[in-house]
Amino acid sequence: MLLLPRMSSNLARLLLLLLFAFSICDAVALPGPISDRHRSAALELFAPQHGSFASLEESYEALRIFEILAVREKPDVRATTCPKVLENLVSSTPLKDLFYALKVNGILKCKVNGDIFKDIASRLKATVKDSKTLVDLYYSIGSLLLIKDQASDVDVLLADADGTFHSIKALSQSDGKWRYTDKPESSTYAAGLALEALAGVITLASSEIDQSKVNLVKNDILKLFDSIEKYDDGTFYFDEKLVGGHEHQGSISTTSSVVRGVFAFAAVTSGKINLPGDKILGLAKFFLGIGIPGDAKDLFNQIESLALLESNRQVVFQEQHIVVKISIPLILSLPASVYSLSNKDQLKVRVNTVLGSAAPPLTVKLVRAFSTVAKDSAVIQNKDLKYDQNSGHHVLDVLPDKVDVGIYVFVFEMVLHDADGEKVYATGGQIHVPIYVTGIVKVSNAEIAVLDNDLGSIETQKTLDLAGNDIVSLSANHLQKFRFSFQLTTPRGHAFMPHQAFLKLKHETKYEHIFVVGNAGKKFEIVLDFLGLVEKFYYLSGRYDIELTVGDAVMENSFLRPLGHLELDLPEAPTSKAPRLPPLAVDPYTRYGPKAEITHLFRTPEKRPPTQLSLIFLSLTLLPLIGFLVGLLRLGVNLRNFPSSAAPATYAILFHLGIAAVLVLYVLFWLKLDLFTTLKTTALLGVFLLFVGHRILSHLATASAKLKSA
């Protein structure tokens, strides 16, 4: 028996909720193919601003996604995008902008003069010849390929294709990665760019590239896939380490770059690239397992990569010979991973390609199914699922009697009807899927009793219908025991062991004690000896509310219900060693509730003098200024002594301006400035007035001395 004396009042409820939520999350269905949710996300993430996208790169990504997903209500950006395309084609723009301008033009089919393509092609050929970096070669060769598709009459063939091929291949590393330049740092992302560029060189070559060089690149691809990362569920992906001088690429963009490069190279070379089918299927799982990315670039990489993984469907057979160079992954998915025995749910499985297209004729076989608590004992073996043509699902109508409520692992296998299909499609072998089988658990034989501590005889015993609303009222003292028991039975009639079974006693002062209800065989029972619990109960006598919590992820009728109350008489606490009551647990949700209202009394304003007295005082303060002005008039102030030469006149003007500035500062102090700001400013003006005043007074003294001597 485990005692948990200080737990939150909401703990039992939270345990039930969290238990169910976390357990079901562990049984998330396998990722399915592309759906309408991806189309909605594409329209949301690629929404044009003011009728156009921010850049031609973003324009291409949006148009390409809309094209792959066959989005019907896509925005019309032709009127605003084509002028940008023409502007970039005509002007000497960077290679990247030119590349995306041609990509956008390939989709929108803007009206471009043929002479523009010829001029661009000649410039690009010169760039290819002189380029030393992988990025420049990638954009230049890619642009020439796009011109080849958009203007067939333009000469885009490379005169020295072998030399260009060698220049790109020289940047490769022994592990299948590539370098951007002649610097030693290698990159997985750069490998994808290099493979695309090499594919373009093969297409643009005026003569056939040496097959031995092509085979070397195929070996590089195999080496690259040897370093692929893997998750435990069979998901494969490429990751990128930080490469100096280049933007770091995440796993999505890196994996997408490799997929684009490998498929581009496979499309222009003869023979099959011997990539394992499980790795191709693992790449598909990686992109589908992402779900719906929240970033536009990640969504583009996901959708385009999945489109490439399915692109071979268009060239499966030619003249009755299989020409698929890379296997096409088939995705097995389940609409749900939780099935109810009470509702007699059918087990349904769907098989599609990554973009949701129909799979070839096949049979889904349930190889075996076993419980997670008894992995060596199979409850289902070698069961073929029936194919429903109307829904497109492979169905198991009824779960066998051996399948009871619990957590199982179902092992599926796809068997293609066509024997040659294994050369075309990647099925992934046996696929393990976690399945939750739920049901209504019967609660019976519930008894609650108070026992005599010495003899163990029953003083009070009552039966409860836990499915109903029975409430009991009991009383006991510290010399007695409390016993509660019940049984749980599954829909198949077996004993059921829930993940959580708690009994809570809550005192009227809000102190609560939670006990774990243990089981003995088919029976759940808990016995509380109050004599040994008086200190744990802090010697608190009075009423204790009794509450039972039973919960499990596969139990459809998990419950939390009150059983009644118990009047408990405990001895008084000893004065010397009595345990101190701990502080009550604070409900964390109270911090978000309404706060107490703050009432503040402002100080009563002090009495002010009458308005007439204030005006009289203001008049008195103005008398010195009036006297000063009258004195100036009586003295006959004039400008006869004002200096006439430049330097003394400047000092005189600055001196009077300084005096005026001091007067203005006094006014500002009266209106808005504080004392410290006024004093600092006055000190600066005082130094200025001292300097210019000394100069002008020295000049006046010198002038007066000259007049006297004359």
Short mmCIF file of C-alpha atoms in Angstrom, two decimals, residues 384-558:
data_model
loop_
_atom_site.label_atom_id
_atom_site.label_comp_id
_atom_site.label_asym_id
_atom_site.label_seq_id
_atom_site.Cartn_x
_atom_site.Cartn_y
_atom_site.Cartn_z
CA ASP A 384 -5.55 -11.85 -45.22
CA LEU A 385 -7.56 -8.65 -45.15
CA LYS A 386 -10.47 -8.32 -47.57
CA TYR A 387 -10.27 -5.54 -50.14
CA ASP A 388 -13.32 -3.27 -50.37
CA GLN A 389 -13.40 -1.72 -53.84
CA ASN A 390 -15.93 0.95 -52.85
CA SER A 391 -13.88 2.44 -50.03
CA GLY A 392 -10.42 1.34 -51.17
CA HIS A 393 -9.70 -0.16 -47.74
CA HIS A 394 -8.37 -3.57 -46.79
CA VAL A 395 -10.70 -4.71 -43.99
CA LEU A 396 -10.68 -7.20 -41.11
CA ASP A 397 -14.38 -7.55 -40.33
CA VAL A 398 -14.28 -8.91 -36.78
CA LEU A 399 -11.50 -9.06 -34.23
CA PRO A 400 -11.00 -12.64 -32.94
CA ASP A 401 -12.10 -13.60 -29.41
CA LYS A 402 -8.47 -13.74 -28.33
CA VAL A 403 -8.22 -9.99 -28.83
CA ASP A 404 -9.31 -8.33 -25.61
CA VAL A 405 -8.94 -4.74 -24.42
CA GLY A 406 -5.30 -3.76 -24.30
CA ILE A 407 -2.38 -2.49 -26.34
CA TYR A 408 -1.28 -4.63 -29.28
CA VAL A 409 1.23 -4.57 -32.08
CA PHE A 410 -0.18 -5.58 -35.46
CA VAL A 411 2.37 -6.72 -38.04
CA PHE A 412 1.26 -6.11 -41.65
CA GLU A 413 2.82 -7.14 -44.92
CA MET A 414 1.97 -6.09 -48.49
CA VAL A 415 2.03 -8.89 -51.09
CA LEU A 416 1.93 -7.70 -54.71
CA HIS A 417 -0.13 -9.82 -57.11
CA ASP A 418 2.33 -9.26 -59.96
CA ALA A 419 5.62 -11.05 -59.32
CA ASP A 420 7.57 -8.35 -61.17
CA GLY A 421 6.05 -5.71 -58.93
CA GLU A 422 8.78 -6.20 -56.35
CA LYS A 423 11.24 -4.75 -58.88
CA VAL A 424 9.09 -1.66 -59.23
CA TYR A 425 7.64 -0.93 -55.78
CA ALA A 426 9.15 -0.69 -52.31
CA THR A 427 6.78 -2.16 -49.72
CA GLY A 428 9.08 -2.10 -46.71
CA GLY A 429 8.64 -5.71 -45.63
CA GLN A 430 6.82 -6.23 -42.34
CA ILE A 431 5.29 -3.08 -40.86
CA HIS A 432 4.66 -2.89 -37.10
CA VAL A 433 1.70 -0.75 -36.06
CA PRO A 434 0.63 -0.06 -32.43
CA ILE A 435 -3.11 -0.65 -31.96
CA TYR A 436 -5.27 0.24 -28.97
CA VAL A 437 -8.28 -2.04 -28.44
CA THR A 438 -10.75 -0.42 -26.05
CA GLY A 439 -13.97 -1.55 -24.42
CA ILE A 440 -16.36 -1.09 -21.52
CA VAL A 441 -14.98 -2.75 -18.40
CA LYS A 442 -17.48 -4.23 -15.97
CA VAL A 443 -17.15 -3.11 -12.33
CA SER A 444 -18.66 -5.56 -9.83
CA ASN A 445 -18.59 -6.99 -6.29
CA ALA A 446 -17.75 -3.64 -4.70
CA GLU A 447 -17.77 -3.86 -0.90
CA ILE A 448 -16.83 -1.35 1.77
CA ALA A 449 -16.45 -2.33 5.43
CA VAL A 450 -15.19 -1.26 8.86
CA LEU A 451 -13.28 -4.03 10.68
CA ASP A 452 -12.39 -4.60 14.30
CA ASN A 453 -8.65 -4.14 14.65
CA ASP A 454 -8.06 -6.96 17.13
CA LEU A 455 -10.27 -9.75 15.87
CA GLY A 456 -10.67 -8.70 12.23
CA SER A 457 -14.42 -9.18 12.51
CA ILE A 458 -16.71 -7.06 10.38
CA GLU A 459 -18.49 -4.35 12.31
CA THR A 460 -20.07 -2.62 9.32
CA GLN A 461 -20.22 -3.83 5.71
CA LYS A 462 -22.03 -2.41 2.70
CA THR A 463 -22.18 -3.29 -0.99
CA LEU A 464 -21.93 -0.67 -3.71
CA ASP A 465 -23.06 -0.45 -7.31
CA LEU A 466 -20.18 1.54 -8.78
CA ALA A 467 -22.03 1.88 -12.06
CA GLY A 468 -24.81 3.68 -10.20
CA ASN A 469 -24.94 6.48 -7.65
CA ASP A 470 -24.72 4.55 -4.37
CA ILE A 471 -23.39 6.56 -1.43
CA VAL A 472 -22.42 5.14 1.98
CA SER A 473 -22.02 6.69 5.42
CA LEU A 474 -19.58 5.02 7.83
CA SER A 475 -17.94 5.71 11.17
CA ALA A 476 -14.76 4.34 12.72
CA ASN A 477 -12.13 5.05 15.35
CA HIS A 478 -8.39 4.68 15.48
CA LEU A 479 -8.62 1.09 16.75
CA GLN A 480 -10.45 -0.10 13.65
CA LYS A 481 -9.64 -0.81 10.02
CA PHE A 482 -11.19 0.28 6.75
CA ARG A 483 -11.49 -2.18 3.84
CA PHE A 484 -12.64 -1.55 0.27
CA SER A 485 -12.67 -4.08 -2.60
CA PHE A 486 -14.05 -4.48 -6.13
CA GLN A 487 -13.51 -6.47 -9.34
CA LEU A 488 -12.94 -5.41 -12.96
CA THR A 489 -13.86 -7.65 -15.92
CA THR A 490 -13.15 -7.09 -19.63
CA PRO A 491 -15.74 -7.57 -22.39
CA ARG A 492 -14.17 -11.02 -23.04
CA GLY A 493 -14.63 -12.02 -19.38
CA HIS A 494 -11.02 -11.70 -18.25
CA ALA A 495 -9.72 -9.87 -15.18
CA PHE A 496 -8.65 -6.34 -16.00
CA MET A 497 -5.68 -4.48 -14.53
CA PRO A 498 -6.03 -0.68 -14.94
CA HIS A 499 -3.08 1.65 -15.01
CA GLN A 500 -4.52 3.80 -12.23
CA ALA A 501 -6.67 2.88 -9.20
CA PHE A 502 -6.71 5.44 -6.38
CA LEU A 503 -8.74 5.84 -3.19
CA LYS A 504 -8.83 9.34 -1.73
CA LEU A 505 -9.86 10.44 1.76
CA LYS A 506 -10.41 14.18 2.04
CA HIS A 507 -10.87 15.84 5.43
CA GLU A 508 -13.33 18.64 5.92
CA THR A 509 -10.38 21.01 6.41
CA LYS A 510 -9.30 20.21 2.80
CA TYR A 511 -6.36 17.98 3.80
CA GLU A 512 -6.44 14.92 1.59
CA HIS A 513 -4.72 11.53 1.47
CA ILE A 514 -4.48 9.35 -1.64
CA PHE A 515 -3.84 5.60 -1.57
CA VAL A 516 -3.01 3.24 -4.41
CA VAL A 517 -5.46 0.33 -4.56
CA GLY A 518 -3.55 -2.91 -5.08
CA ASN A 519 -4.81 -6.15 -6.57
CA ALA A 520 -4.70 -9.75 -5.45
CA GLY A 521 -5.60 -11.96 -8.41
CA LYS A 522 -8.90 -10.82 -9.88
CA LYS A 523 -9.78 -8.71 -6.86
CA PHE A 524 -8.74 -5.14 -6.05
CA GLU A 525 -8.55 -4.49 -2.34
CA ILE A 526 -7.18 -1.90 0.08
CA VAL A 527 -7.11 -2.10 3.89
CA LEU A 528 -6.35 0.99 5.99
CA ASP A 529 -5.21 0.45 9.58
CA PHE A 530 -6.08 3.74 11.27
CA LEU A 531 -3.93 2.96 14.29
CA GLY A 532 -0.83 3.14 12.13
CA LEU A 533 -2.05 6.17 10.21
CA VAL A 534 -2.95 8.58 13.01
CA GLU A 535 0.27 10.56 12.52
CA LYS A 536 -0.14 10.58 8.75
CA PHE A 537 -3.66 11.91 9.34
CA TYR A 538 -2.23 14.57 11.71
CA TYR A 539 -4.64 13.39 14.46
CA LEU A 540 -7.48 15.12 12.61
CA SER A 541 -10.83 13.68 13.59
CA GLY A 542 -14.02 14.46 11.73
CA ARG A 543 -15.59 13.78 8.39
CA TYR A 544 -13.58 12.33 5.51
CA ASP A 545 -15.08 12.21 2.01
CA ILE A 546 -14.25 8.99 0.15
CA GLU A 547 -13.52 9.10 -3.60
CA LEU A 548 -12.45 6.36 -6.03
CA THR A 549 -10.54 6.88 -9.27
CA VAL A 550 -10.10 4.09 -11.84
CA GLY A 551 -8.60 4.86 -15.24
CA ASP A 552 -6.87 3.27 -18.20
CA ALA A 553 -6.24 4.28 -21.80
CA VAL A 554 -8.17 1.24 -23.09
CA MET A 555 -11.01 1.51 -20.55
CA GLU A 556 -13.88 3.38 -22.18
CA ASN A 557 -15.72 3.86 -18.90
CA SER A 558 -12.88 5.21 -16.74
#
